[in-house]
């Protein structure tokens, strides 16, 4: 984990990537700074 809160721009970049990449379809992208990977 990156141990900080995310900035709105970081979340927006992830959303922009999903909207503009024509090869990615039906994907769920966790934008949580790695928190989901903690056991």
mmCIF file with all atom_site columns, C-alpha atoms in Angstrom:
data_model
loop_
_atom_site.group_PDB
_atom_site.id
_atom_site.type_symbol
_atom_site.label_atom_id
_atom_site.label_alt_id
_atom_site.label_comp_id
_atom_site.label_asym_id
_atom_site.label_entity_id
_atom_site.label_seq_id
_atom_site.pdbx_PDB_ins_code
_atom_site.Cartn_x
_atom_site.Cartn_y
_atom_site.Cartn_z
_atom_site.occupancy
_atom_site.B_iso_or_equiv
_atom_site.pdbx_formal_charge
_atom_site.auth_seq_id
_atom_site.auth_comp_id
_atom_site.auth_asym_id
_atom_site.auth_atom_id
_atom_site.pdbx_PDB_model_num
ATOM 1  C CA . UNK A 1 1  ? 0.000   0.000   0.000   1.00 0.00 ? 1  UNK A CA 1
ATOM 2  C CA . UNK A 1 2  ? 1.110   3.538   -0.693  1.00 0.00 ? 2  UNK A CA 1
ATOM 3  C CA . UNK A 1 3  ? -0.004  4.736   2.782   1.00 0.00 ? 3  UNK A CA 1
ATOM 4  C CA . UNK A 1 4  ? -1.756  7.906   1.662   1.00 0.00 ? 4  UNK A CA 1
ATOM 5  C CA . UNK A 1 5  ? -5.093  9.024   0.318   1.00 0.00 ? 5  UNK A CA 1
ATOM 6  C CA . UNK A 1 6  ? -5.395  9.204   -3.422  1.00 0.00 ? 6  UNK A CA 1
ATOM 7  C CA . UNK A 1 7  ? -5.765  12.446  -5.307  1.00 0.00 ? 7  UNK A CA 1
ATOM 8  C CA . UNK A 1 8  ? -8.805  13.011  -7.536  1.00 0.00 ? 8  UNK A CA 1
ATOM 9  C CA . UNK A 1 9  ? -6.495  13.343  -10.540 1.00 0.00 ? 9  UNK A CA 1
ATOM 10 C CA . UNK A 1 10 ? -5.170  9.820   -9.949  1.00 0.00 ? 10 UNK A CA 1
ATOM 11 C CA . UNK A 1 11 ? -8.668  8.353   -9.943  1.00 0.00 ? 11 UNK A CA 1
ATOM 12 C CA . UNK A 1 12 ? -9.572  10.397  -13.011 1.00 0.00 ? 12 UNK A CA 1
ATOM 13 C CA . UNK A 1 13 ? -6.549  9.055   -14.900 1.00 0.00 ? 13 UNK A CA 1
ATOM 14 C CA . UNK A 1 14 ? -7.643  5.490   -14.166 1.00 0.00 ? 14 UNK A CA 1
ATOM 15 C CA . UNK A 1 15 ? -11.154 6.244   -15.417 1.00 0.00 ? 15 UNK A CA 1
ATOM 16 C CA . UNK A 1 16 ? -9.823  7.991   -18.496 1.00 0.00 ? 16 UNK A CA 1
ATOM 17 C CA . UNK A 1 17 ? -7.679  4.959   -19.275 1.00 0.00 ? 17 UNK A CA 1
ATOM 18 C CA . UNK A 1 18 ? -10.703 2.652   -19.125 1.00 0.00 ? 18 UNK A CA 1
ATOM 19 C CA . UNK A 1 19 ? -12.786 4.982   -21.303 1.00 0.00 ? 19 UNK A CA 1
ATOM 20 C CA . UNK A 1 20 ? -10.171 5.599   -23.982 1.00 0.00 ? 20 UNK A CA 1
ATOM 21 C CA . UNK A 1 21 ? -8.531  2.188   -24.375 1.00 0.00 ? 21 UNK A CA 1
ATOM 22 C CA . UNK A 1 22 ? -10.451 0.350   -27.087 1.00 0.00 ? 22 UNK A CA 1
ATOM 23 C CA . UNK A 1 23 ? -8.940  -3.020  -26.174 1.00 0.00 ? 23 UNK A CA 1
ATOM 24 C CA . UNK A 1 24 ? -10.144 -3.069  -22.536 1.00 0.00 ? 24 UNK A CA 1
ATOM 25 C CA . UNK A 1 25 ? -13.737 -4.251  -22.183 1.00 0.00 ? 25 UNK A CA 1
ATOM 26 C CA . UNK A 1 26 ? -15.770 -5.205  -19.118 1.00 0.00 ? 26 UNK A CA 1
ATOM 27 C CA . UNK A 1 27 ? -13.003 -4.584  -16.610 1.00 0.00 ? 27 UNK A CA 1
ATOM 28 C CA . UNK A 1 28 ? -13.223 -3.537  -12.971 1.00 0.00 ? 28 UNK A CA 1
ATOM 29 C CA . UNK A 1 29 ? -10.172 -1.567  -11.872 1.00 0.00 ? 29 UNK A CA 1
ATOM 30 C CA . UNK A 1 30 ? -9.551  -1.159  -8.143  1.00 0.00 ? 30 UNK A CA 1
ATOM 31 C CA . UNK A 1 31 ? -8.065  2.296   -7.564  1.00 0.00 ? 31 UNK A CA 1
ATOM 32 C CA . UNK A 1 32 ? -7.259  1.884   -3.879  1.00 0.00 ? 32 UNK A CA 1
ATOM 33 C CA . UNK A 1 33 ? -3.503  2.354   -3.552  1.00 0.00 ? 33 UNK A CA 1
ATOM 34 C CA . UNK A 1 34 ? -2.960  -1.359  -2.967  1.00 0.00 ? 34 UNK A CA 1
ATOM 35 C CA . UNK A 1 35 ? -5.262  -1.697  0.066   1.00 0.00 ? 35 UNK A CA 1
ATOM 36 C CA . UNK A 1 36 ? -7.145  -4.552  -1.611  1.00 0.00 ? 36 UNK A CA 1
ATOM 37 C CA . UNK A 1 37 ? -3.961  -6.637  -1.752  1.00 0.00 ? 37 UNK A CA 1
ATOM 38 C CA . UNK A 1 38 ? -3.438  -6.649  2.043   1.00 0.00 ? 38 UNK A CA 1
ATOM 39 C CA . UNK A 1 39 ? -4.258  -10.101 3.460   1.00 0.00 ? 39 UNK A CA 1
#
